[in-house]
mmCIF file of C-alpha atoms in Angstrom:
data_model
loop_
_atom_site.group_PDB
_atom_site.id
_atom_site.type_symbol
_atom_site.label_atom_id
_atom_site.label_comp_id
_atom_site.label_asym_id
_atom_site.label_seq_id
_atom_site.Cartn_x
_atom_site.Cartn_y
_atom_site.Cartn_z
ATOM 1 C CA MET A 1 0.009 -0.154 -0.105
ATOM 2 C CA ASP A 2 1.244 3.346 -0.779
ATOM 3 C CA HIS A 3 1.483 6.220 1.999
ATOM 4 C CA GLU A 4 1.450 9.691 1.905
ATOM 5 C CA ASN A 5 4.386 11.371 2.319
ATOM 6 C CA SER A 6 5.784 13.274 5.276
ATOM 7 C CA THR A 7 3.744 16.810 4.281
ATOM 8 C CA GLY A 8 0.644 15.017 3.679
ATOM 9 C CA HIS A 9 0.703 14.869 0.121
ATOM 10 C CA VAL A 10 0.115 12.616 -2.212
ATOM 11 C CA SER A 11 2.974 10.173 -3.312
ATOM 12 C CA ARG A 12 4.962 10.003 -6.906
ATOM 13 C CA LYS A 13 4.364 6.513 -6.779
ATOM 14 C CA THR A 14 0.913 6.636 -6.393
ATOM 15 C CA VAL A 15 0.076 9.434 -9.033
ATOM 16 C CA LEU A 16 2.149 6.828 -10.938
ATOM 17 C CA ARG A 17 0.066 3.727 -9.688
ATOM 18 C CA ALA A 18 -3.133 6.002 -10.792
ATOM 19 C CA ALA A 19 -1.999 6.422 -14.229
ATOM 20 C CA LEU A 20 -1.165 2.928 -14.901
ATOM 21 C CA ALA A 21 -4.423 1.694 -13.677
ATOM 22 C CA ALA A 22 -6.022 3.993 -15.938
ATOM 23 C CA GLY A 23 -3.999 3.381 -19.129
ATOM 24 C CA MET A 24 -1.780 6.253 -19.384
ATOM 25 C CA ALA A 25 1.324 6.921 -20.113
ATOM 26 C CA ALA A 26 2.758 7.572 -16.694
ATOM 27 C CA PRO A 27 5.205 10.365 -17.820
ATOM 28 C CA ALA A 28 2.558 12.614 -19.627
ATOM 29 C CA VAL A 29 0.843 12.413 -16.160
ATOM 30 C CA LEU A 30 3.694 13.812 -13.767
ATOM 31 C CA MET A 31 4.025 16.785 -16.975
ATOM 32 C CA GLY A 32 0.833 18.679 -15.684
ATOM 33 C CA VAL A 33 -2.242 16.855 -17.302
ATOM 34 C CA PRO A 34 -4.960 19.328 -15.905
ATOM 35 C CA ALA A 35 -6.806 16.138 -14.133
ATOM 36 C CA LEU A 36 -4.078 15.148 -12.149
ATOM 37 C CA ALA A 37 -2.697 18.582 -11.504
ATOM 38 C CA ARG A 38 -3.461 18.105 -8.207
ATOM 39 C CA THR A 39 -0.136 17.215 -7.299
ATOM 40 C CA LEU A 40 1.291 20.561 -7.959
ATOM 41 C CA THR A 41 -0.242 24.158 -7.707
ATOM 42 C CA ASP A 42 0.829 27.324 -9.498
ATOM 43 C CA ASP A 43 4.011 27.767 -7.341
ATOM 44 C CA GLY A 44 4.901 24.571 -7.687
ATOM 45 C CA GLU A 45 4.065 23.446 -4.462
ATOM 46 C CA ALA A 46 2.065 20.354 -3.471
ATOM 47 C CA PRO A 47 -1.668 20.760 -2.131
ATOM 48 C CA ALA A 48 -3.425 19.919 0.319
ATOM 49 C CA LEU A 49 -5.548 16.689 -0.952
ATOM 50 C CA THR A 50 -9.013 15.230 -0.594
ATOM 51 C CA PRO A 51 -8.165 11.868 0.501
ATOM 52 C CA THR A 52 -5.294 9.880 -1.713
ATOM 53 C CA CYS A 53 -6.791 7.131 -2.668
ATOM 54 C CA ASP A 54 -4.459 4.808 -1.145
ATOM 55 C CA ASP A 55 -6.091 1.347 0.191
ATOM 56 C CA GLY A 56 -7.411 2.233 3.530
ATOM 57 C CA ASP A 57 -7.869 5.848 3.113
ATOM 58 C CA ASP A 58 -11.113 7.687 3.919
ATOM 59 C CA PRO A 59 -12.920 8.478 0.797
ATOM 60 C CA THR A 60 -13.996 12.023 -0.398
ATOM 61 C CA PRO A 61 -15.687 13.800 2.797
ATOM 62 C CA ALA A 62 -19.956 14.479 2.146
ATOM 63 C CA GLN A 63 -21.669 17.547 2.753
ATOM 64 C CA MET A 64 -25.125 18.530 2.883
ATOM 65 C CA GLU A 65 -27.266 18.781 -0.350
ATOM 66 C CA GLY A 66 -28.397 22.317 0.284
ATOM 67 C CA PRO A 67 -32.344 24.012 -0.481
ATOM 68 C CA TYR A 68 -30.953 24.113 -4.167
ATOM 69 C CA PHE A 69 -30.933 20.441 -5.681
ATOM 70 C CA LYS A 70 -33.256 19.462 -8.417
ATOM 71 C CA PRO A 71 -33.401 16.258 -9.706
ATOM 72 C CA ASN A 72 -33.427 15.160 -13.643
ATOM 73 C CA SER A 73 -30.637 17.541 -14.878
ATOM 74 C CA PRO A 74 -29.666 17.197 -18.390
ATOM 75 C CA LEU A 75 -27.075 15.416 -19.553
ATOM 76 C CA ARG A 76 -24.183 17.570 -20.557
ATOM 77 C CA THR A 77 -21.066 18.406 -19.894
ATOM 78 C CA SER A 78 -21.207 22.502 -20.464
ATOM 79 C CA LEU A 79 -23.352 24.202 -18.463
ATOM 80 C CA LEU A 80 -22.602 27.195 -20.444
ATOM 81 C CA GLU A 81 -25.167 28.948 -23.025
ATOM 82 C CA SER A 82 -25.526 31.731 -25.536
ATOM 83 C CA ASN A 83 -23.777 34.711 -23.982
ATOM 84 C CA THR A 84 -23.531 33.375 -20.620
ATOM 85 C CA PRO A 85 -22.300 35.870 -18.391
ATOM 86 C CA GLY A 86 -19.360 35.486 -15.835
ATOM 87 C CA VAL A 87 -15.884 33.698 -16.049
ATOM 88 C CA ARG A 88 -14.912 30.598 -17.209
ATOM 89 C CA LEU A 89 -14.247 27.811 -15.791
ATOM 90 C CA THR A 90 -13.356 23.815 -16.711
ATOM 91 C CA VAL A 91 -13.369 21.524 -13.976
ATOM 92 C CA SER A 92 -11.247 18.123 -14.648
ATOM 93 C CA GLY A 93 -10.398 14.914 -13.189
ATOM 94 C CA TYR A 94 -11.030 11.523 -11.770
ATOM 95 C CA VAL A 95 -12.904 9.416 -10.014
ATOM 96 C CA PHE A 96 -11.364 6.498 -7.900
ATOM 97 C CA GLY A 97 -12.176 3.756 -5.796
ATOM 98 C CA LEU A 98 -10.440 3.121 -2.615
ATOM 99 C CA ALA A 99 -7.324 1.276 -4.260
ATOM 100 C CA CYS A 100 -6.635 4.086 -6.338
ATOM 101 C CA ARG A 101 -8.112 2.577 -9.668
ATOM 102 C CA PRO A 102 -10.389 4.942 -11.633
ATOM 103 C CA ILE A 103 -14.328 3.855 -11.644
ATOM 104 C CA SER A 104 -15.908 4.256 -15.191
ATOM 105 C CA GLY A 105 -19.776 4.972 -15.291
ATOM 106 C CA VAL A 106 -20.285 6.982 -12.295
ATOM 107 C CA LEU A 107 -22.673 9.314 -12.666
ATOM 108 C CA LEU A 108 -21.902 13.144 -11.228
ATOM 109 C CA ASP A 109 -24.490 15.688 -10.862
ATOM 110 C CA PHE A 110 -23.721 19.268 -11.035
ATOM 111 C CA TRP A 111 -25.180 22.537 -9.471
ATOM 112 C CA GLN A 112 -24.123 25.996 -8.928
ATOM 113 C CA ALA A 113 -25.329 29.503 -8.517
ATOM 114 C CA ASP A 114 -25.179 31.880 -11.360
ATOM 115 C CA THR A 115 -22.596 34.991 -11.459
ATOM 116 C CA ASN A 116 -24.745 36.926 -9.330
ATOM 117 C CA GLY A 117 -25.306 34.087 -6.680
ATOM 118 C CA ALA A 118 -28.724 33.128 -7.855
ATOM 119 C CA TYR A 119 -29.910 29.570 -8.253
ATOM 120 C CA ASP A 120 -32.497 28.871 -11.282
ATOM 121 C CA ASN A 121 -35.319 26.832 -9.099
ATOM 122 C CA THR A 122 -37.761 27.376 -12.407
ATOM 123 C CA GLY A 123 -35.180 25.564 -15.107
ATOM 124 C CA PHE A 124 -32.058 24.141 -15.433
ATOM 125 C CA ARG A 125 -29.384 26.539 -15.672
ATOM 126 C CA PHE A 126 -25.866 25.670 -13.860
ATOM 127 C CA ARG A 127 -27.400 22.427 -13.734
ATOM 128 C CA GLY A 128 -26.044 19.134 -15.641
ATOM 129 C CA HIS A 129 -25.149 15.574 -15.576
ATOM 130 C CA GLN A 130 -22.490 13.396 -17.033
ATOM 131 C CA PHE A 131 -20.765 9.947 -16.351
ATOM 132 C CA THR A 132 -16.917 9.290 -16.080
ATOM 133 C CA GLY A 133 -15.122 7.667 -18.967
ATOM 134 C CA ALA A 134 -13.391 4.524 -19.308
ATOM 135 C CA ASP A 135 -10.573 5.978 -17.636
ATOM 136 C CA GLY A 136 -12.604 7.377 -14.844
ATOM 137 C CA SER A 137 -12.177 10.887 -16.323
ATOM 138 C CA PHE A 138 -14.463 13.875 -16.188
ATOM 139 C CA LYS A 139 -14.680 17.534 -17.238
ATOM 140 C CA LEU A 140 -17.181 20.178 -16.675
ATOM 141 C CA THR A 141 -17.203 23.445 -18.482
ATOM 142 C CA THR A 142 -18.883 26.648 -16.399
ATOM 143 C CA ILE A 143 -18.334 29.404 -14.449
ATOM 144 C CA VAL A 144 -17.098 30.827 -11.552
ATOM 145 C CA PRO A 145 -20.177 30.736 -9.148
ATOM 146 C CA GLY A 146 -21.290 34.044 -8.004
ATOM 147 C CA LEU A 147 -21.313 34.748 -3.950
ATOM 148 C CA TYR A 148 -24.495 34.656 -1.787
ATOM 149 C CA PRO A 149 -25.402 35.706 2.021
ATOM 150 C CA GLY A 150 -23.700 33.304 4.150
ATOM 151 C CA ARG A 151 -21.761 30.636 2.261
ATOM 152 C CA THR A 152 -18.336 31.009 0.330
ATOM 153 C CA ARG A 153 -18.014 30.234 -3.634
ATOM 154 C CA HIS A 154 -18.686 26.372 -4.759
ATOM 155 C CA ILE A 155 -20.165 23.860 -6.588
ATOM 156 C CA HIS A 156 -22.410 21.091 -5.746
ATOM 157 C CA VAL A 157 -22.422 17.649 -6.557
ATOM 158 C CA LYS A 158 -23.563 14.313 -6.527
ATOM 159 C CA ALA A 159 -21.184 11.304 -7.156
ATOM 160 C CA GLN A 160 -22.723 8.024 -7.716
ATOM 161 C CA ALA A 161 -20.684 4.851 -8.730
ATOM 162 C CA PRO A 162 -23.250 1.760 -10.897
ATOM 163 C CA GLY A 163 -24.871 -0.043 -7.779
ATOM 164 C CA ARG A 164 -23.566 2.407 -5.059
ATOM 165 C CA PRO A 165 -24.888 4.745 -2.546
ATOM 166 C CA VAL A 166 -24.826 8.450 -3.730
ATOM 167 C CA LEU A 167 -21.981 10.639 -2.286
ATOM 168 C CA THR A 168 -23.547 14.594 -1.937
ATOM 169 C CA THR A 169 -20.640 16.839 -1.410
ATOM 170 C CA GLN A 170 -19.324 20.224 -2.542
ATOM 171 C CA LEU A 171 -16.227 21.758 -4.183
ATOM 172 C CA TYR A 172 -14.622 24.593 -3.097
ATOM 173 C CA PHE A 173 -11.715 27.375 -4.759
ATOM 174 C CA PRO A 174 -8.676 28.639 -2.939
ATOM 175 C CA ASN A 175 -7.792 31.907 -1.362
ATOM 176 C CA GLU A 176 -11.541 32.641 -1.003
ATOM 177 C CA PRO A 177 -12.087 35.048 1.907
ATOM 178 C CA ARG A 178 -15.105 33.613 3.228
ATOM 179 C CA ASN A 179 -13.382 30.449 3.217
ATOM 180 C CA ASN A 180 -12.774 31.330 6.931
ATOM 181 C CA THR A 181 -15.996 32.431 7.959
ATOM 182 C CA ASP A 182 -18.352 29.509 6.037
ATOM 183 C CA GLY A 183 -19.688 27.016 8.676
ATOM 184 C CA LEU A 184 -19.354 24.606 5.666
ATOM 185 C CA PHE A 185 -15.739 24.519 4.473
ATOM 186 C CA ASP A 186 -14.353 22.055 4.534
ATOM 187 C CA PRO A 187 -10.304 22.221 3.291
ATOM 188 C CA ARG A 188 -10.123 18.982 1.974
ATOM 189 C CA LEU A 189 -12.985 19.476 -0.970
ATOM 190 C CA LEU A 190 -10.642 22.347 -2.192
ATOM 191 C CA MET A 191 -10.136 22.388 -6.109
ATOM 192 C CA THR A 192 -6.808 23.126 -7.432
ATOM 193 C CA VAL A 193 -7.191 25.936 -9.698
ATOM 194 C CA ARG A 194 -5.242 28.776 -11.552
ATOM 195 C CA ASP A 195 -5.709 30.966 -14.303
ATOM 196 C CA ALA A 196 -6.021 30.342 -17.692
ATOM 197 C CA GLY A 197 -6.301 33.472 -20.439
ATOM 198 C CA GLY A 198 -8.756 35.328 -18.390
ATOM 199 C CA ALA A 199 -10.639 32.040 -17.733
ATOM 200 C CA ARG A 200 -9.821 29.491 -14.984
ATOM 201 C CA GLU A 201 -8.988 25.646 -14.848
ATOM 202 C CA ALA A 202 -9.530 23.633 -12.091
ATOM 203 C CA ALA A 203 -8.785 19.784 -10.900
ATOM 204 C CA PHE A 204 -10.551 17.473 -8.650
ATOM 205 C CA ASP A 205 -10.109 14.077 -7.913
ATOM 206 C CA PHE A 206 -13.148 12.249 -5.873
ATOM 207 C CA VAL A 207 -12.420 8.934 -3.917
ATOM 208 C CA LEU A 208 -15.678 7.090 -3.762
ATOM 209 C CA ASN A 209 -16.197 4.389 -0.950
ATOM 210 C CA VAL A 210 -15.795 1.229 -3.653
ATOM 211 C CA ALA A 211 -13.617 -1.359 -2.760
ATOM 212 C CA GLN A 212 -11.348 -2.344 -5.261
ATOM 213 C CA ASP A 213 -8.685 -5.178 -5.595
ATOM 214 C CA PRO A 214 -5.294 -3.434 -6.204
ATOM 215 C CA GLY A 215 -4.239 -5.886 -8.915
ATOM 216 C CA PRO A 216 -5.308 -6.229 -12.575
ATOM 217 C CA THR A 217 -9.473 -6.115 -13.001
ATOM 218 C CA PRO A 218 -10.669 -9.647 -13.505
ATOM 219 C CA THR A 219 -12.377 -10.894 -16.424
ATOM 220 C CA PRO A 220 -16.233 -9.892 -15.820
ATOM 221 C CA THR A 221 -18.297 -13.040 -15.155
ATOM 222 C CA PRO A 222 -21.101 -13.253 -17.696
ATOM 223 C CA THR A 223 -24.488 -11.983 -16.128
ATOM 224 C CA SER A 224 -27.506 -14.838 -17.058
ATOM 225 C CA THR A 225 -30.357 -13.311 -18.055
ATOM 226 C CA ALA A 226 -32.447 -13.987 -14.983
ATOM 227 C CA THR A 227 -30.295 -11.724 -13.103
ATOM 228 C CA THR A 228 -30.028 -9.031 -15.067
ATOM 229 C CA GLN A 229 -34.352 -9.129 -16.319
ATOM 230 C CA PRO A 230 -35.641 -8.494 -12.709
ATOM 231 C CA PRO A 231 -38.629 -10.420 -11.607
ATOM 232 C CA GLY A 232 -42.236 -8.695 -12.810
ATOM 233 C CA GLY A 233 -40.038 -5.937 -15.097
ATOM 234 C CA SER A 234 -38.688 -5.211 -18.209
ATOM 235 C CA TRP A 235 -35.697 -2.861 -17.261
ATOM 236 C CA ALA A 236 -32.715 -5.017 -18.422
ATOM 237 C CA VAL A 237 -29.153 -4.664 -18.395
ATOM 238 C CA GLY A 238 -27.627 -4.191 -21.987
ATOM 239 C CA THR A 239 -30.693 -2.028 -23.320
ATOM 240 C CA ALA A 240 -30.603 0.735 -25.312
ATOM 241 C CA TYR A 241 -33.096 2.998 -24.246
ATOM 242 C CA ARG A 242 -34.565 6.435 -25.497
ATOM 243 C CA ALA A 243 -35.678 9.172 -23.860
ATOM 244 C CA GLY A 244 -39.439 8.654 -23.406
ATOM 245 C CA ASP A 245 -39.596 4.921 -23.314
ATOM 246 C CA ALA A 246 -41.549 2.986 -20.502
ATOM 247 C CA VAL A 247 -40.309 0.094 -18.349
ATOM 248 C CA THR A 248 -41.545 -1.504 -15.348
ATOM 249 C CA TYR A 249 -39.011 -2.250 -12.454
ATOM 250 C CA ALA A 250 -39.986 -4.056 -9.083
ATOM 251 C CA GLY A 251 -43.459 -3.372 -9.459
ATOM 252 C CA SER A 252 -43.351 0.340 -10.802
ATOM 253 C CA GLY A 253 -43.299 2.152 -14.097
ATOM 254 C CA TYR A 254 -40.971 4.401 -15.171
ATOM 255 C CA VAL A 255 -40.169 6.601 -18.648
ATOM 256 C CA CYS A 256 -36.733 7.428 -19.681
ATOM 257 C CA LEU A 257 -35.733 10.831 -19.046
ATOM 258 C CA GLN A 258 -32.117 10.305 -21.674
ATOM 259 C CA ALA A 259 -30.722 8.552 -23.764
ATOM 260 C CA HIS A 260 -28.321 5.714 -22.879
ATOM 261 C CA THR A 261 -27.221 1.932 -22.288
ATOM 262 C CA ALA A 262 -28.529 0.248 -19.553
ATOM 263 C CA GLN A 263 -25.939 -1.142 -16.968
ATOM 264 C CA PRO A 264 -25.730 -2.975 -13.783
ATOM 265 C CA GLY A 265 -26.794 -0.477 -11.139
ATOM 266 C CA TRP A 266 -28.697 1.986 -13.249
ATOM 267 C CA GLN A 267 -32.156 0.486 -12.118
ATOM 268 C CA PRO A 268 -34.483 3.157 -12.473
ATOM 269 C CA PRO A 269 -34.830 3.922 -8.618
ATOM 270 C CA ASN A 270 -30.872 4.259 -8.381
ATOM 271 C CA VAL A 271 -30.612 6.998 -11.105
ATOM 272 C CA PRO A 272 -33.271 9.889 -10.938
ATOM 273 C CA ALA A 273 -31.211 11.998 -13.453
ATOM 274 C CA LEU A 274 -32.444 8.812 -16.074
ATOM 275 C CA TRP A 275 -35.711 7.879 -15.296
ATOM 276 C CA ARG A 276 -38.755 9.237 -13.295
ATOM 277 C CA ALA A 277 -41.628 7.448 -12.135
ATOM 278 C CA ALA A 278 -44.482 7.136 -14.520
#
């Protein structure tokens, strides 16, 4: 098991292992790839990390949902619309399990305030969900959120690996004056942020409470139809669903909200971004 170094920062060996697990060339990862830029800040010093993904470490801390969450957000990686005001922000990173191995197909649902600190509670401005790629990566294009009374600058997110519980948390910006007065602020949830020609680039790696074998991923055992077809339901793993398709699962009916191919753990009750009760 790789440990943090004496300063509490992620070790070079840990980053190498993450790169190899994701099937990436290690030298590229150690030369400033934004999603793994949590190893360096603008001044070249290692930042304080959300829990490193070594075996046995704690997962990314949870935080309150707040009053402004809405289910059924659009499937999209960019929250920008035509003439959206605000400083452009790109947030990229990876989602790991407890053994520092990336997790694909993780549902990430983001929501935030606009540049004036207001949430859209009637529509879906600055709301959207996406899924991590085969290498566990994600990328969100948005703006730097504004401030509203009592809170520091932050972005809300829900993260759910297939078939696992939902992690609800918040991401924070470094060097914000209100970080010192916000009772919810947690330094373990700080993103690494840098200026990029009038815009800003941020990096954050989630660590979910998902047990993993540190060795190579075993070949999956074929799943029989009996285990993918729930009793009394029409929803099934491997089926390509379109928006508007109707299914039943465990005695209840659901309508598809976003086109997708069903995977284990994406049963209708588990992913409200993809299904709503009929």
